[in-house]
Coordinates of C-alpha atoms and ligand atoms in Angstrom, one line a residue:
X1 CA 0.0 0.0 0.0
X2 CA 1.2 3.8 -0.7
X3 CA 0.0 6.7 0.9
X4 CA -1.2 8.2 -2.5
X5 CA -3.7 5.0 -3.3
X6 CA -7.1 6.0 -2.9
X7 CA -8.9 5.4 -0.3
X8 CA -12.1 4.1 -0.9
X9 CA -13.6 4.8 2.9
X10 CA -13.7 8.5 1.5
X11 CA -16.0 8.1 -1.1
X12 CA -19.7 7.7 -0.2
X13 CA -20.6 4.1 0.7
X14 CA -22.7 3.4 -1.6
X15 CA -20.2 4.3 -4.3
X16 CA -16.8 2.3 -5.5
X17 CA -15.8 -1.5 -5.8
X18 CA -17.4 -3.2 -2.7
X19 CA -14.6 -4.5 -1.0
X20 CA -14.7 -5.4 3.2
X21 CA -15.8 -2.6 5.1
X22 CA -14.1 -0.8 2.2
X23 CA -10.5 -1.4 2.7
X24 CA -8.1 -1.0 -0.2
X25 CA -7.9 -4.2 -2.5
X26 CA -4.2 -5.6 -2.0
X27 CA -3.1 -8.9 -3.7
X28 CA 0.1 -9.0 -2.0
X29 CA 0.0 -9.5 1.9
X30 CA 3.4 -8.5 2.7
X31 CA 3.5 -5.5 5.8
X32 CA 0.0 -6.2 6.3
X33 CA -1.0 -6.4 9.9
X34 CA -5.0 -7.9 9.2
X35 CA -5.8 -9.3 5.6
X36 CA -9.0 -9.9 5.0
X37 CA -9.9 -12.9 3.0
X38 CA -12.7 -14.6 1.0
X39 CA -13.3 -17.7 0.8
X40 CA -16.4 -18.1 -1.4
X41 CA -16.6 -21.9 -1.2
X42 CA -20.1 -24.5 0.1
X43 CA -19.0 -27.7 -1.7
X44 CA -19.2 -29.5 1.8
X45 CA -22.6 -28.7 3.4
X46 CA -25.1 -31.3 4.6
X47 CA -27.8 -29.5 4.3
X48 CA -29.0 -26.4 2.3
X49 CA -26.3 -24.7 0.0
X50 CA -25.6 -20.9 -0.6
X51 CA -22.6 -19.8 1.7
X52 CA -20.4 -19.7 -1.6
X53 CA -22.2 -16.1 -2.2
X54 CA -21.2 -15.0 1.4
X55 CA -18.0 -13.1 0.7
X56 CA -19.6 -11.3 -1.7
X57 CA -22.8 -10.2 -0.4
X58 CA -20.6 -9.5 3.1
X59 CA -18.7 -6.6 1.2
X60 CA -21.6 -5.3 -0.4
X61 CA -23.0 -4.7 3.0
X62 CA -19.6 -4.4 4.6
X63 CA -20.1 -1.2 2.6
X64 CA -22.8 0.4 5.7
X65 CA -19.8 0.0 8.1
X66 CA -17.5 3.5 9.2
X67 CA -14.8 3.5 10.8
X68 CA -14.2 3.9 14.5
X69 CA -15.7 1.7 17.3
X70 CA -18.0 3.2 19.5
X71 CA -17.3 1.7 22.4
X72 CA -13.7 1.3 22.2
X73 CA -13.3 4.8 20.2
X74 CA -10.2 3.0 18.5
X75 CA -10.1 3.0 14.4
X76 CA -8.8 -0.1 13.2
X77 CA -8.2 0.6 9.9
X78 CA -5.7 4.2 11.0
X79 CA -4.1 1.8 14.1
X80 CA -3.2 -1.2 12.1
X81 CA -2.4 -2.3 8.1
X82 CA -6.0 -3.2 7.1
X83 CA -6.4 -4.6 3.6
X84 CA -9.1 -6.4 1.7
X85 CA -6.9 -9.5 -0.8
X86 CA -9.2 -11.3 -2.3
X87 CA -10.6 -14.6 -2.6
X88 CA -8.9 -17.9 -2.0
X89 CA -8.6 -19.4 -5.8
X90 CA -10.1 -22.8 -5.8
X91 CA -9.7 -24.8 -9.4
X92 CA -10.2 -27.9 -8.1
X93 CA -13.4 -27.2 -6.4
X94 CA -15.0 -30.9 -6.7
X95 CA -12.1 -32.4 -5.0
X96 CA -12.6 -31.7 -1.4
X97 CA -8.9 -32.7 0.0
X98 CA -7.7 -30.4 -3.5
X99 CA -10.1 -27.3 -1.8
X100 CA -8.7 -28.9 1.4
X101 CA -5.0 -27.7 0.7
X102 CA -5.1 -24.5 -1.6
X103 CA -7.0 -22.9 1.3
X104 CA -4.2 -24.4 3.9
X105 CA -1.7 -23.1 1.2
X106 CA -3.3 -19.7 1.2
X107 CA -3.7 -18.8 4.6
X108 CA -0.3 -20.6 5.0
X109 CA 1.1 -17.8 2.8
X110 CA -0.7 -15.1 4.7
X111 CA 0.7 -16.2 8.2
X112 CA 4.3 -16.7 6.7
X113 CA 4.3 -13.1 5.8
X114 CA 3.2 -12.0 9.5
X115 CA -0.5 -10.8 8.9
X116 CA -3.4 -11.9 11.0
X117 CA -6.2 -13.4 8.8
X118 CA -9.7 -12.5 9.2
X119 CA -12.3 -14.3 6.9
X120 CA -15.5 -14.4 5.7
X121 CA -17.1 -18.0 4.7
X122 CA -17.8 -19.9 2.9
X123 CA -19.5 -23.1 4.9
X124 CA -17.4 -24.2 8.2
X125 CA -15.5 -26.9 6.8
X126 CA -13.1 -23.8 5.3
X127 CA -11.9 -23.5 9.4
X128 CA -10.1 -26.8 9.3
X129 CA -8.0 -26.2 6.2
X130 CA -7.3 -22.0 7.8
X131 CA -6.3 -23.6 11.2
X132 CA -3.9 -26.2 10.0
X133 CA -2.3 -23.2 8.9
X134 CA -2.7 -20.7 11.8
X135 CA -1.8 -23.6 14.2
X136 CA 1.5 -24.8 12.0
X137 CA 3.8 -23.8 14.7
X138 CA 1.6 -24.3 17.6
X139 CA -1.8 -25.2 18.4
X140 CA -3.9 -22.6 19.5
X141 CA -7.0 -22.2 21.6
X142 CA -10.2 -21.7 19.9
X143 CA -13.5 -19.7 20.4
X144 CA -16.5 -21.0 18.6
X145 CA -19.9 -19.4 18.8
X146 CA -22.1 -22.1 16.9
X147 CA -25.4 -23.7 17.4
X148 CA -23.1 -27.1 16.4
X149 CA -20.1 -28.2 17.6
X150 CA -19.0 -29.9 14.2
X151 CA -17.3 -32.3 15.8
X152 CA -18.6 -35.1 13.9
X153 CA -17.3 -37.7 12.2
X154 CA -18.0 -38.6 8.7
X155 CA -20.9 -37.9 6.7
X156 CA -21.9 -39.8 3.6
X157 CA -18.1 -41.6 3.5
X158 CA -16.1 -38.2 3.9
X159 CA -14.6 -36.3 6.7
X160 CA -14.4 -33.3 5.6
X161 CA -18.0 -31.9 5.6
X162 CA -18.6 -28.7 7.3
X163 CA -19.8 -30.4 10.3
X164 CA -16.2 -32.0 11.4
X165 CA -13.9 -29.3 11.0
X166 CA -13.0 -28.7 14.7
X167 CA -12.8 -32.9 14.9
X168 CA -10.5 -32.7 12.3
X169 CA -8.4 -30.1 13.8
X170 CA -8.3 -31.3 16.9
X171 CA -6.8 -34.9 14.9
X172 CA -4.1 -32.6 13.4
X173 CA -3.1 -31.1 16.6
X174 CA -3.8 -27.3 15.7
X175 CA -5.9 -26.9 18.1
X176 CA -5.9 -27.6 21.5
X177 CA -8.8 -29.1 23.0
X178 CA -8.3 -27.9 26.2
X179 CA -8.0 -24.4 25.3
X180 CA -11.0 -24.8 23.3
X181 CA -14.9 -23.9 24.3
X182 CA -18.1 -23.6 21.6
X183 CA -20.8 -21.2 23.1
X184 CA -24.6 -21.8 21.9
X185 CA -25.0 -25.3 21.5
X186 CA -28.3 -26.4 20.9
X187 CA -30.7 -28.4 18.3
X188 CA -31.8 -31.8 18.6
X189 CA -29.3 -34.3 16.6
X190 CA -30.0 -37.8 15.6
X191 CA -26.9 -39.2 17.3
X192 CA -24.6 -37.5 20.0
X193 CA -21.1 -38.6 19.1
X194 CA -20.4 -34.9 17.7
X195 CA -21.4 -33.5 21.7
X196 CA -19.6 -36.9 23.0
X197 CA -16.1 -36.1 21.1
X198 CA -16.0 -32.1 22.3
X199 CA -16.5 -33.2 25.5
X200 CA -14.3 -36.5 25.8
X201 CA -11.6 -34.2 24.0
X202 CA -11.4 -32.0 26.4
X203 CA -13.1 -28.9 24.9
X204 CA -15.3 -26.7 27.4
X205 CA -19.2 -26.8 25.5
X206 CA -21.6 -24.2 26.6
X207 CA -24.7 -25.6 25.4
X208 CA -27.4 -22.6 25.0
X209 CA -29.9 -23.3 27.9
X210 CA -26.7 -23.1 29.8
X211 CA -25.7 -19.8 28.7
X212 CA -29.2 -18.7 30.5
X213 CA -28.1 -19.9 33.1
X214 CA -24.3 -18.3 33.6
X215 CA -25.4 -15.3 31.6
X216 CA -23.6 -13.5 28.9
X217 CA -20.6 -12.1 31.5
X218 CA -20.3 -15.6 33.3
X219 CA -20.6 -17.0 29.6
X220 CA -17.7 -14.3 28.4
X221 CA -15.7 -15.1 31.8
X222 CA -15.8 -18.9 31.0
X223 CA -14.4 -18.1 27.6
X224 CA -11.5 -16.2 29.0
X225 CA -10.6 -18.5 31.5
X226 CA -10.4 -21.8 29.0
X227 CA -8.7 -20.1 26.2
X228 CA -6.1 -18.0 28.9
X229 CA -3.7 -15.3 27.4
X230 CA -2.4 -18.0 24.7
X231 CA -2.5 -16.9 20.7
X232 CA -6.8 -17.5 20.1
X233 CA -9.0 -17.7 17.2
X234 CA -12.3 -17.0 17.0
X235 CA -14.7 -19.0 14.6
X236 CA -18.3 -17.1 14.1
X237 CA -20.9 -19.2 12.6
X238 CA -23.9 -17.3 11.9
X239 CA -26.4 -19.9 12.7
X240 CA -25.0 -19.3 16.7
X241 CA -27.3 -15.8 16.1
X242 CA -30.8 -16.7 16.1
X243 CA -32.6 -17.1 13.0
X244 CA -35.1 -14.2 13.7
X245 CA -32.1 -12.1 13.1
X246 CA -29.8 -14.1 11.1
X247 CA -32.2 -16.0 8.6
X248 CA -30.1 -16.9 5.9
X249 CA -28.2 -19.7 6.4
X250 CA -28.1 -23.0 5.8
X251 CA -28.6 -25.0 8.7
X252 CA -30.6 -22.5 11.2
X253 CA -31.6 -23.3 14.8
X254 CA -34.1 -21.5 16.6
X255 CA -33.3 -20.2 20.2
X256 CA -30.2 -18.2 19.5
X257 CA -28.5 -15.1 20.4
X258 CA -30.1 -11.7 19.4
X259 CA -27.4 -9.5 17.2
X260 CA -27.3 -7.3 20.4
X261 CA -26.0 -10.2 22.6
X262 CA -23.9 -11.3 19.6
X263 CA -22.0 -7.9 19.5
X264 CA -21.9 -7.8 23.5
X265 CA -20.0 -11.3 23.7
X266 CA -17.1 -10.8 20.7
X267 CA -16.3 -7.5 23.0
X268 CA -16.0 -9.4 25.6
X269 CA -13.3 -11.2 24.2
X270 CA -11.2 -7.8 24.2
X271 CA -7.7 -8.1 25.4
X272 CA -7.2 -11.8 24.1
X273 CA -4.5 -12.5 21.7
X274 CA -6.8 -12.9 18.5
X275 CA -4.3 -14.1 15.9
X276 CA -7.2 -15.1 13.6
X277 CA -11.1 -15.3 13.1
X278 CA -13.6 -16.2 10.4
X279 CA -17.3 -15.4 10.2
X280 CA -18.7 -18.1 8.0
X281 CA -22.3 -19.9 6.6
X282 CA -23.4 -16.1 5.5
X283 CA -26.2 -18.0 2.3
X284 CA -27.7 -14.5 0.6
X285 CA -30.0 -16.6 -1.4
X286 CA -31.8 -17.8 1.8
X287 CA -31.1 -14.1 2.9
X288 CA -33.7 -12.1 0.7
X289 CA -33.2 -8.5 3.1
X290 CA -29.9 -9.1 3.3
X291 CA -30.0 -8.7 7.1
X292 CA -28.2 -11.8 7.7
X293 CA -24.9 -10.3 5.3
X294 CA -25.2 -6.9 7.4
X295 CA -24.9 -8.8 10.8
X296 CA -21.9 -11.1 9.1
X297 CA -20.2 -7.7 8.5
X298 CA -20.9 -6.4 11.5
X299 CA -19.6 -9.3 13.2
X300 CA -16.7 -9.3 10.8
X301 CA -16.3 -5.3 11.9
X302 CA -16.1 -6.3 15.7
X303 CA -13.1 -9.6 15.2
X304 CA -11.8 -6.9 12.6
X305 CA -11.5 -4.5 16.0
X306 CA -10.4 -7.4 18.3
X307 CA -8.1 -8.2 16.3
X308 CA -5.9 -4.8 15.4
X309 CA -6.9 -4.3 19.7
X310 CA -4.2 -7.7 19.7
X311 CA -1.5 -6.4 17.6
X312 CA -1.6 -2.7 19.2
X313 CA -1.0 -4.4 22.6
X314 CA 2.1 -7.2 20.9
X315 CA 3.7 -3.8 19.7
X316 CA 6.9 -2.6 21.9
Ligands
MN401 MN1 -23.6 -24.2 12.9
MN402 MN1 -20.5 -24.4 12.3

């Protein structure tokens, strides 16, 4: 980036190329503190399809967002190297291990040059193939906010739908279970082992009806206390927010967080050493008002903030 490129947050929103929350399109990671990344990919739901379309329709409404957060008052985008670089290229898209390891190769590019990753989905099964990456060196703790723990095991004779990405993570030790918890559990399932393997692995599983119970604070402070001041990321499935507000997805549960609560607990993460996140299963085709993108942004906004809030504090 140069100081002369234009800068597309000074035009009015609903004017230029739509890229995330309007940061400057940069193919080339290198100096980049955050790099925001597409991955525009649903070849491994089990159930209804449309989360290819999510990076997309995210930075069209990524395009409603300004700059500085208003309860933190910081702007990520003047504190830290902000850039929007594209999409994660996929030619082989109907080989699952292929999608498996260009995204892995990707991201693995982006961490080698130093720059956090944030990233919009794209169905969960993309988390797998971004933590073997972000957990190369070191596996790191993970905060998942979920109605599922995709913890399962196969389905339909592969392992690699979007329902066993953590499971598979956790078998590639780039993750560690015990640094690990998945907030808003809930949905009837038609067997348990996905619930049986978090828990036998040693993740910490906040199942909804107990977040009533602990509240969002004793929910946030449980979060804290499992993941410690070790390098976290944060996985954001939409379907954790309540379909009310967050209709368009693929597999929706009812019962949910509200948008409000949504935004209360990623601030609550503040001060954890967020070396990645990903909001993904954003479907704009089940999404007709578009709401569902906005909140995805939003979301996206707040890990975005979380995020530059982590590399501000690692600074000497
Ligand atoms: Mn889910
Ligand atoms: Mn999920």
């Amino acid at each position: 980036m140069t100081s002369d490129q234009h800068d597309p947050m000074d035009s009015p929103r609903y004017a230029e190329i739509a890229t995330f929350m309007r940061a400057p399109l940069v193919r080339d990671v290198t100096g980049l503190d955050v790099a925001m990344v597409g991955v525009p990919f649903d070849g491994a739901v089990t159930n209804r399809p449309g989360a290819r379309l999510g990076p997309r329709e995210i930075r069209n409404q990524s395009s409603n967002l300004r700059k500085i957060h208003p309860v933190t008052r910081v702007n990520p985008f003047s504190a830290a190297r902000v850039a929007d670089v594209g999409d994660v290229r996929l030619p082989e898209i109907y080989d699952l291990p292929a999608v498996v390891r260009d995204i892995e190769a990707f991201f693995a590019k982006v961490c080698g040059a130093g720059a956090k990753p944030l990233t919009a989905g794209g169905d969960h099964s993309i988390t797998h193939p971004i933590l073997r990456a972000v957990g190369s060196e070191r596996a790191v703790g993970l905060i998942q906010i979920d109605a599922h723990t995709d913890t399962w095991d196969e389905f339909l004779g592969s392992p690699l739908h979007h329902g066993a990405p953590f499971r598979r993570a956790v078998e590639a030790g780039v993750i560690d279970p015990k640094r690990t918890v998945q907030i808003g559990i809930r949905g009837p399932q038609n067997f348990t082992d996905g619930w049986d393997y978090s828990e036998d692995s040693g993740m910490t599983v906040v199942f909804m009806h107990e977040v009533d119970q602990h509240g969002l604070d004793g929910v946030i402070e449980i979060a804290r206390t499992v993941v410690g001041d070790g390098p976290t990321y944060v996985s954001f499935d939409i379907d954790g927010i309540d379909p009310t507000f967050a209709p368009g997805t693929g597999t929706p549960e009812v019962g949910g967080f509200s948008s409000r609560e949504a935004l209360a607990l990623v601030r609550g993460l503040r001060g954890l050493d967020v070396v990645g996140a990903d909001v993904v299963e954003v479907a704009p085709p089940l999404d007709p008002s578009g709401n569902t993108a906005l909140l995805g942004a939003t979301i996206m906004y707040e890990l975005l903030c979380l995020m530059v809030d982590s590399t501000i504090q690692g600074e000497p």
